[in-house]
Coordinates of C-alpha atoms in Angstrom, one line a residue:
Chain Y
X211 CA 0.0 0.0 0.0
X212 CA 1.4 3.4 -1.0
X213 CA 1.9 5.8 1.9
X214 CA -1.1 8.1 2.1
X215 CA -1.4 11.5 3.5
X216 CA -2.7 11.3 7.0
X217 CA -5.2 14.1 7.4
X218 CA -8.3 12.3 8.7
X219 CA -7.0 10.3 11.6
X220 CA -5.0 12.0 14.4
X221 CA -1.8 10.1 14.9
X222 CA -1.5 7.8 17.9
X223 CA 0.9 9.3 20.4
X224 CA 3.9 7.7 21.9
X225 CA 3.6 9.6 25.2
X226 CA -0.2 9.4 25.9
X227 CA -1.7 6.7 28.1
X228 CA 1.6 6.4 29.9
X229 CA 0.1 4.7 33.0
X230 CA -1.7 2.1 30.9
X231 CA 1.5 1.4 28.9
X232 CA 3.5 0.9 32.1
X233 CA 0.8 -1.4 33.6
X234 CA 0.6 -3.4 30.3
X235 CA 4.3 -4.0 30.3
X236 CA 4.2 -5.0 33.9
X237 CA 1.5 -7.6 33.2
X238 CA 3.7 -9.3 30.7
X239 CA 7.1 -8.3 32.1
X240 CA 6.7 -9.7 35.5
X241 CA 6.0 -13.3 34.5
X242 CA 8.8 -13.0 31.9
X243 CA 11.2 -11.7 34.4
X244 CA 10.3 -14.6 36.8
X245 CA 10.8 -17.1 34.0
X246 CA 14.1 -15.6 33.0
X247 CA 15.4 -15.5 36.6
X248 CA 14.5 -19.2 37.1
X249 CA 16.3 -20.1 33.9
X250 CA 19.3 -17.9 34.9
X251 CA 19.5 -19.6 38.3
X252 CA 19.5 -23.0 36.5
X253 CA 22.2 -21.8 34.1
X254 CA 24.4 -20.8 36.9
X255 CA 25.0 -24.5 37.6
X256 CA 27.1 -24.5 34.4
X257 CA 29.6 -22.0 35.9
X258 CA 30.0 -23.8 39.3
Chain Q
X375 CA -17.6 -15.8 6.2
X376 CA -19.5 -12.5 6.5
X377 CA -18.6 -10.5 9.5
X378 CA -21.5 -8.1 9.8
X379 CA -22.3 -8.4 13.5
X380 CA -21.3 -5.6 15.9
X381 CA -19.6 -7.8 18.4
X382 CA -16.8 -6.5 20.5
X383 CA -14.6 -9.0 18.7
X384 CA -15.1 -7.5 15.3
X385 CA -12.2 -5.9 13.6
X386 CA -14.2 -2.7 13.2
X387 CA -14.6 -2.5 17.0
X388 CA -10.8 -2.8 17.5
X389 CA -9.7 0.2 15.4
X390 CA -7.7 2.5 17.8
X391 CA -9.1 5.9 18.5
X392 CA -7.1 9.1 18.6
X393 CA -4.4 9.2 21.3
X394 CA -4.0 5.4 21.5
X395 CA -0.4 4.6 22.4
X396 CA 1.0 2.0 20.0
X397 CA 3.3 0.7 22.7
X398 CA 0.3 -1.0 24.2
X399 CA 0.3 -3.4 21.2
X400 CA 3.6 -5.3 21.9
X401 CA 2.4 -6.3 25.4
X402 CA -0.8 -7.5 23.9
X403 CA 1.2 -9.6 21.5
X404 CA 3.5 -10.8 24.2
X405 CA 0.6 -12.0 26.3
X406 CA -0.3 -14.4 23.5
X407 CA 3.3 -15.5 22.7
X408 CA 4.4 -15.9 26.4
X409 CA 1.4 -18.3 26.8
X410 CA 1.7 -20.4 23.7
X411 CA 5.5 -20.5 24.0
X412 CA 4.8 -23.0 26.8
X413 CA 4.8 -25.6 24.0
X414 CA 8.6 -25.6 24.0
X415 CA 8.6 -26.7 27.6
X416 CA 6.4 -29.7 27.0
X417 CA 9.4 -32.0 27.7
X418 CA 9.0 -31.1 31.4
X419 CA 6.0 -33.5 31.3
X420 CA 7.9 -36.4 29.6
X421 CA 9.0 -38.2 32.7
X422 CA 5.8 -37.7 34.8
X423 CA 3.6 -38.7 31.9
X424 CA 5.7 -41.9 31.5
X425 CA 5.1 -42.9 35.1
X426 CA 1.4 -42.3 35.7
X427 CA 0.8 -45.9 36.6
X428 CA 4.0 -46.9 38.3
X429 CA 4.5 -43.5 40.1
X430 CA 8.2 -43.8 39.6
X431 CA 9.9 -42.3 36.4
X432 CA 12.9 -44.6 37.0
X433 CA 10.7 -47.7 37.0
X434 CA 7.9 -47.4 34.5
X435 CA 5.1 -50.0 34.5
X436 CA 4.5 -52.1 31.4
X437 CA 1.3 -50.1 30.7
X438 CA 2.9 -46.7 31.2
X439 CA 3.3 -44.6 28.1
X440 CA 6.7 -44.8 26.4
X441 CA 8.9 -41.8 25.6
X442 CA 8.1 -42.2 21.9
X443 CA 4.4 -42.2 22.6
X444 CA 4.7 -39.1 24.7
X445 CA 7.0 -37.3 22.2
X446 CA 4.4 -37.7 19.5
X447 CA 2.2 -35.2 21.4
X448 CA 4.7 -32.4 20.8
X449 CA 5.2 -33.4 17.2
X450 CA 1.4 -33.3 16.5
X451 CA 1.3 -29.8 18.2
X452 CA 4.1 -28.5 16.0
X453 CA 2.5 -30.0 12.8
X454 CA -0.8 -28.5 13.7
X455 CA 0.9 -25.1 14.5
X456 CA 2.1 -24.9 10.9
X457 CA -1.1 -26.2 9.3
X458 CA -3.5 -24.0 11.3
X459 CA -1.3 -20.9 10.7
X460 CA -1.4 -21.7 7.0
X461 CA -5.1 -22.5 6.9
X462 CA -6.4 -19.7 9.2
X463 CA -4.1 -16.9 8.1
X464 CA -6.5 -15.3 5.6
X465 CA -9.4 -15.7 8.1
X466 CA -7.3 -13.9 10.7
X467 CA -6.5 -11.0 8.2
X468 CA -10.3 -10.6 7.7
X469 CA -11.7 -10.9 11.2
X470 CA -8.8 -9.1 12.9
X471 CA -6.4 -10.0 15.7
X472 CA -8.9 -9.9 18.6
X473 CA -11.2 -12.7 17.4
X474 CA -8.1 -14.7 16.3
X475 CA -6.5 -14.2 19.7
X476 CA -9.7 -15.3 21.5
X477 CA -9.9 -18.4 19.3
X478 CA -6.3 -19.1 20.1
X479 CA -6.8 -18.8 23.8
X480 CA -9.9 -21.0 23.8
X481 CA -8.0 -23.7 21.8
X482 CA -4.8 -23.5 23.8
X483 CA -6.5 -23.4 27.2
X484 CA -9.1 -25.9 26.1
X485 CA -6.5 -28.2 24.8
X486 CA -4.9 -28.4 28.2
X487 CA -8.3 -29.3 29.7
X488 CA -8.9 -32.1 27.2
X489 CA -5.4 -33.3 27.8
X490 CA -6.0 -33.4 31.5
X491 CA -9.0 -35.7 30.9
X492 CA -6.7 -37.9 28.7
X493 CA -4.2 -38.1 31.6
X494 CA -6.9 -38.8 34.1
X495 CA -8.3 -41.7 32.0
X496 CA -4.9 -42.7 30.8
X497 CA -6.1 -42.4 27.2
X498 CA -3.2 -41.3 25.0
X499 CA -5.5 -40.4 22.1
X500 CA -7.3 -37.8 24.2
X501 CA -3.8 -36.4 25.1
X502 CA -3.0 -36.2 21.4
X503 CA -6.3 -34.7 20.6
X504 CA -6.2 -32.2 23.4
X505 CA -2.7 -30.9 23.6
X506 CA -1.6 -31.9 20.1
X507 CA -4.6 -31.1 17.8
X508 CA -6.7 -28.5 19.7
X509 CA -3.8 -27.0 21.5
X510 CA -1.7 -27.0 18.3
X511 CA -4.4 -25.1 16.4
X512 CA -4.3 -22.6 19.3
X513 CA -0.5 -22.4 18.8
X514 CA -0.8 -21.7 15.1
X515 CA -3.5 -19.0 15.3
X516 CA -1.9 -17.4 18.3
X517 CA 1.6 -17.3 16.7
X518 CA 0.5 -15.3 13.7
X519 CA -2.4 -13.3 15.3
X520 CA -0.4 -10.2 16.3
X521 CA 2.1 -10.2 13.4
X522 CA 0.4 -8.1 10.7
X523 CA -1.0 -5.8 13.4
X524 CA 2.4 -5.1 14.8
X525 CA 3.8 -4.4 11.4
X526 CA 1.0 -1.9 10.7
X527 CA 1.7 -0.2 14.0
X528 CA 5.4 -0.1 13.5
X529 CA 6.2 0.5 9.8
X530 CA 9.3 2.3 11.0
X531 CA 10.5 -0.5 13.3
X532 CA 9.1 -3.8 11.9
X533 CA 12.0 -5.9 13.1
X534 CA 11.8 -4.4 16.7
X535 CA 8.1 -4.9 16.9
X536 CA 7.9 -8.5 15.6
X537 CA 11.1 -9.4 17.5
X538 CA 9.5 -8.4 20.7
X539 CA 6.4 -10.6 20.1
X540 CA 8.4 -13.6 18.9
X541 CA 10.8 -13.2 21.7
X542 CA 7.8 -13.9 23.9
X543 CA 7.5 -17.4 22.4
X544 CA 11.0 -18.1 23.6
X545 CA 10.2 -16.7 27.0
X546 CA 7.1 -18.8 27.2
X547 CA 9.1 -21.9 27.8
X548 CA 11.0 -20.3 30.6
X549 CA 7.7 -19.6 32.4
X550 CA 6.0 -22.8 31.5
X551 CA 8.7 -25.1 32.7
X552 CA 9.1 -23.9 36.3
X553 CA 5.4 -23.3 36.5
X554 CA 4.6 -26.9 35.5
X555 CA 7.3 -28.3 37.9
X556 CA 5.9 -26.2 40.8
X557 CA 2.3 -27.3 40.1
X558 CA 3.2 -31.0 39.7
X559 CA 5.1 -30.9 43.0
X560 CA 2.0 -29.3 44.6
X561 CA -0.5 -31.8 43.2
X562 CA 1.7 -34.9 43.5
X563 CA -0.3 -36.2 46.5
X564 CA -3.7 -35.8 44.9
X565 CA -3.2 -37.3 41.4
X566 CA -0.7 -39.6 39.7
X567 CA 2.5 -37.5 39.3
X568 CA 0.3 -34.4 39.7
X569 CA -0.1 -34.1 36.0
X570 CA -3.9 -34.0 35.4
X571 CA -4.6 -31.1 37.9
X572 CA -1.5 -29.3 36.6
X573 CA -2.9 -29.4 33.1
X574 CA -6.2 -28.0 34.4
X575 CA -4.6 -25.2 36.3
X576 CA -2.3 -24.3 33.5
X577 CA -5.1 -24.3 31.0
X578 CA -7.1 -21.9 33.1
X579 CA -4.1 -19.7 33.8
X580 CA -3.2 -19.4 30.2
X581 CA -6.8 -18.9 29.1
X582 CA -7.1 -15.9 31.5
X583 CA -3.6 -14.5 30.8
X584 CA -4.3 -14.5 27.1
X585 CA -7.4 -12.4 27.6
X586 CA -5.1 -9.5 28.4
X587 CA -3.9 -9.7 24.8
X588 CA -7.4 -10.2 23.4
X589 CA -8.8 -7.1 25.0
X590 CA -5.8 -4.8 24.8
X591 CA -5.0 -5.3 21.1
X592 CA -6.1 -2.6 18.6
X593 CA -5.6 -2.2 14.9
X594 CA -4.6 1.2 13.4
X595 CA -7.0 3.1 11.1
X596 CA -6.2 2.4 7.5
X597 CA -4.7 5.9 7.0
X598 CA -2.8 5.9 10.2
X599 CA 1.0 6.4 10.4
X600 CA 3.3 7.1 13.3
X601 CA 3.7 10.8 14.2
X602 CA 6.6 12.3 12.3
X603 CA 7.0 9.1 10.2
X604 CA 8.1 9.8 6.6
X605 CA 8.5 6.7 4.6
X606 CA 11.9 6.5 2.9
X607 CA 11.9 7.8 -0.6
X608 CA 15.2 6.1 -1.3
X609 CA 14.5 3.3 -3.8
X610 CA 15.1 -0.2 -2.4
X611 CA 14.3 -3.2 -4.5
X612 CA 14.0 -5.4 -1.4
X613 CA 11.3 -3.2 0.3
X614 CA 8.1 -2.9 -1.7
X615 CA 5.4 -0.3 -1.4
X616 CA 3.1 -2.6 -3.3
X617 CA 1.0 -5.5 -1.9
X618 CA 0.9 -9.2 -2.8
X619 CA -2.0 -11.4 -1.6
X620 CA -1.3 -14.6 0.3
X621 CA -2.6 -16.7 -2.6
X622 CA -0.2 -14.9 -5.0
X623 CA 2.7 -15.0 -2.6
X624 CA 2.9 -18.7 -2.7
X625 CA 3.2 -18.6 -6.5
X626 CA 6.4 -16.6 -6.2
X627 CA 9.9 -18.1 -6.0
X628 CA 10.7 -15.6 -3.2
X629 CA 8.2 -17.3 -0.9
X630 CA 9.7 -20.7 -1.5
X631 CA 13.2 -19.5 -1.1
X632 CA 12.3 -18.0 2.3
X633 CA 10.5 -21.3 3.0
X634 CA 13.8 -23.1 2.4
X635 CA 15.6 -20.4 4.5
X636 CA 13.3 -21.0 7.5
X637 CA 13.5 -24.8 7.0
X638 CA 17.3 -24.8 7.1
X639 CA 17.4 -22.3 10.0
X640 CA 15.0 -24.4 12.2
X641 CA 16.5 -27.8 11.3
X642 CA 20.0 -26.6 12.1
X643 CA 18.8 -25.0 15.4
X644 CA 17.2 -28.3 16.3
X645 CA 20.6 -29.9 15.8
X646 CA 21.9 -27.9 18.8
X647 CA 18.8 -28.0 20.9
X648 CA 18.2 -31.7 20.6
X649 CA 21.8 -32.6 21.3
X650 CA 22.8 -29.9 23.8
X651 CA 22.6 -31.9 27.0
X652 CA 24.1 -35.2 25.9
X653 CA 26.6 -33.4 23.7
X654 CA 28.2 -31.3 26.5
X655 CA 28.1 -34.2 29.0
X656 CA 29.6 -36.7 26.7
X657 CA 32.2 -34.3 25.2
X658 CA 33.4 -32.8 28.5
X659 CA 33.0 -36.0 30.6
X660 CA 35.1 -36.9 33.6
X661 CA 37.0 -39.3 31.3
X662 CA 38.0 -36.5 29.0
X663 CA 38.5 -33.7 31.5
X664 CA 39.8 -35.6 34.5
X665 CA 38.0 -37.0 37.6
X666 CA 35.5 -34.5 39.1
X667 CA 36.1 -31.9 36.3
X668 CA 33.5 -33.1 33.8
X669 CA 30.2 -31.5 33.1
X670 CA 27.5 -32.9 35.4
X671 CA 23.9 -33.5 34.5
X672 CA 23.0 -30.3 36.5
X673 CA 25.6 -28.3 34.6
X674 CA 24.2 -29.7 31.4
X675 CA 20.8 -28.5 32.4
X676 CA 22.3 -25.1 33.1
X677 CA 23.8 -25.2 29.6
X678 CA 20.3 -25.8 28.1
X679 CA 19.0 -22.9 30.2
X680 CA 21.7 -20.7 28.9
X681 CA 20.8 -21.6 25.4
X682 CA 17.2 -20.7 26.1
X683 CA 18.3 -17.3 27.3
X684 CA 20.3 -16.6 24.2
X685 CA 17.4 -18.0 22.0
X686 CA 15.2 -15.3 23.7
X687 CA 17.7 -12.5 23.4
X688 CA 18.6 -13.4 19.8
X689 CA 15.0 -13.0 18.8
X690 CA 14.9 -9.4 19.9
X691 CA 18.5 -8.4 19.1
X692 CA 18.8 -9.8 15.6
X693 CA 15.4 -8.9 14.5
X694 CA 15.9 -5.3 15.7
X695 CA 19.3 -5.3 14.1
X696 CA 17.7 -6.3 10.8
X697 CA 15.9 -2.9 10.7
X698 CA 19.3 -1.3 10.2
X699 CA 21.2 -4.1 8.4
X700 CA 18.4 -5.1 6.0
X701 CA 16.7 -8.5 6.2
X702 CA 18.9 -10.1 3.5
X703 CA 22.1 -9.1 5.1
X704 CA 20.8 -10.3 8.5
X705 CA 20.1 -13.7 7.2
X706 CA 23.4 -13.8 5.3
X707 CA 25.0 -13.2 8.7
X708 CA 22.9 -15.9 10.4
X709 CA 23.9 -18.5 7.8
X710 CA 27.4 -17.3 6.9
X711 CA 28.6 -17.0 10.5
X712 CA 26.4 -19.9 11.5
X713 CA 28.1 -22.2 9.0
X714 CA 31.5 -21.5 10.4
X715 CA 30.3 -21.8 14.0
X716 CA 28.5 -25.1 13.4
X717 CA 31.6 -26.5 11.7
X718 CA 33.7 -25.4 14.7
X719 CA 31.7 -27.1 17.4
X720 CA 33.2 -30.6 16.9
X721 CA 36.7 -29.2 16.8
X722 CA 36.2 -27.2 20.0
X723 CA 34.8 -30.3 21.6
X724 CA 37.7 -32.4 20.4
X725 CA 40.2 -29.8 21.9
X726 CA 38.2 -29.6 25.1
X727 CA 37.7 -25.9 24.9
X728 CA 34.6 -25.7 27.1
X729 CA 34.3 -21.9 27.4
X730 CA 34.6 -21.3 23.6
X731 CA 32.3 -24.3 23.0
X732 CA 29.6 -22.7 25.2
X733 CA 30.1 -19.2 23.7
X734 CA 29.8 -20.5 20.1
X735 CA 26.7 -22.5 20.9
X736 CA 25.1 -19.4 22.5
X737 CA 25.8 -17.3 19.4
X738 CA 24.5 -20.1 17.2
X739 CA 21.3 -20.3 19.1
X740 CA 20.8 -16.6 19.2
X741 CA 20.9 -16.5 15.4
X742 CA 18.5 -19.4 15.3
X743 CA 16.1 -17.3 17.3
X744 CA 16.9 -14.3 15.1
X745 CA 16.0 -16.4 12.0
X746 CA 12.5 -17.0 13.5
X747 CA 11.9 -13.4 14.5
X748 CA 13.2 -11.7 11.4
X749 CA 10.9 -13.7 9.0
X750 CA 7.7 -11.6 9.4
X751 CA 9.6 -8.3 8.6
X752 CA 11.3 -10.0 5.6
X753 CA 7.9 -11.1 4.3
X754 CA 6.5 -7.6 4.8
X755 CA 9.4 -6.1 2.9
X756 CA 8.9 -8.4 0.0
X757 CA 5.1 -8.8 -0.1
X758 CA 3.8 -5.6 1.6
X759 CA 1.7 -5.6 4.8
X760 CA -1.7 -6.4 3.1
X761 CA -1.8 -10.1 4.1
X762 CA 1.5 -10.5 5.7
X763 CA 0.0 -12.5 8.6
X764 CA -1.5 -15.0 6.3
X765 CA 1.7 -15.3 4.3
X766 CA 3.7 -15.8 7.5
X767 CA 1.2 -18.5 8.5
X768 CA 2.0 -20.4 5.2
X769 CA 5.7 -20.0 5.8
X770 CA 5.4 -21.6 9.2
X771 CA 4.7 -25.0 7.4
X772 CA 8.5 -25.0 7.1
X773 CA 8.8 -24.9 10.9
X774 CA 6.4 -27.9 11.1
X775 CA 8.4 -29.8 8.5
X776 CA 11.7 -29.1 10.3
X777 CA 10.1 -29.9 13.7
X778 CA 9.4 -33.4 12.5
X779 CA 12.4 -34.0 10.2
X780 CA 15.0 -32.3 12.4
X781 CA 15.0 -34.6 15.4
X782 CA 14.8 -37.7 13.1
X783 CA 17.9 -36.5 11.2
X784 CA 19.8 -35.6 14.4
X785 CA 19.1 -38.9 16.1
X786 CA 19.8 -41.0 13.0
X787 CA 23.1 -39.4 12.5
X788 CA 24.3 -39.4 16.1
X789 CA 23.0 -42.9 16.7
X790 CA 24.8 -44.2 13.6
X791 CA 28.1 -42.6 14.7
X792 CA 27.7 -44.1 18.2
X793 CA 27.0 -47.5 16.7
X794 CA 30.3 -47.2 14.8
X795 CA 32.1 -46.8 18.1
X796 CA 32.5 -43.0 18.2
X797 CA 32.0 -41.1 21.5
X798 CA 32.1 -37.6 22.8
X799 CA 32.3 -34.8 20.2
X800 CA 33.1 -37.3 17.5
X801 CA 29.7 -38.9 17.9
X802 CA 28.0 -35.7 17.0
X803 CA 30.5 -34.6 14.3
X804 CA 28.3 -35.7 11.4
X805 CA 25.3 -33.9 12.9
X806 CA 27.1 -30.6 13.0
X807 CA 28.7 -30.9 9.6
X808 CA 25.3 -31.8 8.2
X809 CA 23.8 -28.8 9.8
X810 CA 26.6 -26.6 8.6
X811 CA 25.8 -27.9 5.0
X812 CA 22.2 -27.1 5.5
X813 CA 23.1 -23.5 6.5
X814 CA 25.0 -23.2 3.2
X815 CA 21.8 -24.2 1.4
X816 CA 20.0 -21.6 3.4
X817 CA 22.7 -19.0 2.6
X818 CA 22.4 -19.6 -1.1
X819 CA 18.6 -19.6 -1.0
X820 CA 18.7 -16.2 0.8
X821 CA 21.1 -14.8 -1.7
X822 CA 18.7 -15.8 -4.5
X823 CA 15.9 -13.7 -3.0
X824 CA 15.1 -10.7 -5.2
X825 CA 12.3 -8.3 -5.5
X826 CA 8.9 -9.9 -6.3
X827 CA 7.8 -9.5 -10.0
X828 CA 5.2 -6.8 -10.4
X829 CA 2.8 -9.2 -12.0
X830 CA 2.0 -10.6 -8.6
X831 CA 1.1 -7.1 -7.2
X832 CA -2.5 -6.3 -6.2
X833 CA -3.9 -3.8 -8.7
X834 CA -5.2 -0.6 -7.1
X835 CA -5.6 0.1 -3.4
X836 CA -6.2 -2.8 -1.1
X837 CA -8.4 -3.0 2.0
X838 CA -8.9 -5.6 4.6
X839 CA -12.4 -6.3 3.3
X840 CA -10.9 -7.0 -0.1
X841 CA -9.0 -9.8 1.4
X842 CA -12.2 -11.4 2.6
X843 CA -13.0 -13.1 -0.7

């Protein structure tokens, strides 16, 4: 699709809804961080 | 399938309003991929599922399921992943990501529930149907569901956006494995090996967690573009401004070259992942390194964990880097550097260079992840964003093929060498040289990828609705 002039729809912002963005990243970031930490602890056995 | 209802699930109800922050879309995508990525942790159930009757994985009863029977469950899931991604891709483009994500969550969560019944009744066919077929369909729809939406939200950073989502698939196994272990320990007293209730709880947890993605995802308006974004006017043959439909894409040589690229990438990656634990233990054994200095089973598990971390990081790092390098150059690095590194592994093992061996394996597996994560952006560059999710779905049949063929090749080659009397790194030498050869094939296939012929382009402007027929 060729780039079209964007006159009708206001652009989504990158700074708006900051609280929602932080919350959304926490929802997925916390389980991921837990999983990564568990894997990291397991990986430490290699260096012992 | 007409889509005229005004349900909250309809694409029309998911178009973002003014002020919507596009950085909400990657977490929505991650919620799906972190859940379905659990599939790569299925092996955590292998031993418990093989001891449901005896209660002791070390002493399975005659009627207990064999490792082969259990392993088929994962194979079915991976085959169904590719098939459902290919079959439902166009449907997804039409109905939008929310409905597709909901379908994925119901299939994936529901698959666990059916599988738990299979475990409870000790009926392997129900396990195959639940986790393999129904869950596998959830995997396929879920995997591709956020791809085209992310590309539309991030035309300026396609690699970063899809890399984040597909990184989640790698992260899903890191969550799924300890979660399953903890739950099985908790339920061990109430059910054989604690597996059936663990499946029920995991199915419910994933079903709920995926709803976060379902209800957060938004698609941009057709004429939306990022604030301040000015598409490059510099001509680049490898980045089209036209659009190719999914049906036309599979008629192009470019699609099939990328299919070979993904097939080689995944098969070679499986060469490392399948052999990692026995390879490092047998290569750096007490016999080779000296009493008490060999790699133990726990350290080998640590090595597998380290590979998982690099698989995860590689997905984001390499896919993001491809935004700067260009997709073709990125894949040339994966395959060029990868070929050298695969060929080095047996030598490093033979010379007992453990640190270098681990470092090289980590880089290899990071590029394996990068190969997965860069594919959607490559497809979008070549075929446009019109039906990129559906095209990606069809490309994933290469993953299914590799997922079945890869382990067979690896085990055949390593078992043959062992039967000939080779041990340690030498037993896996053929595996790694074969995988290095496969990467050469992938390298050539990537080099042959050129711009798509204009005769495959859609004529005139395209809309989502146009793709409905």
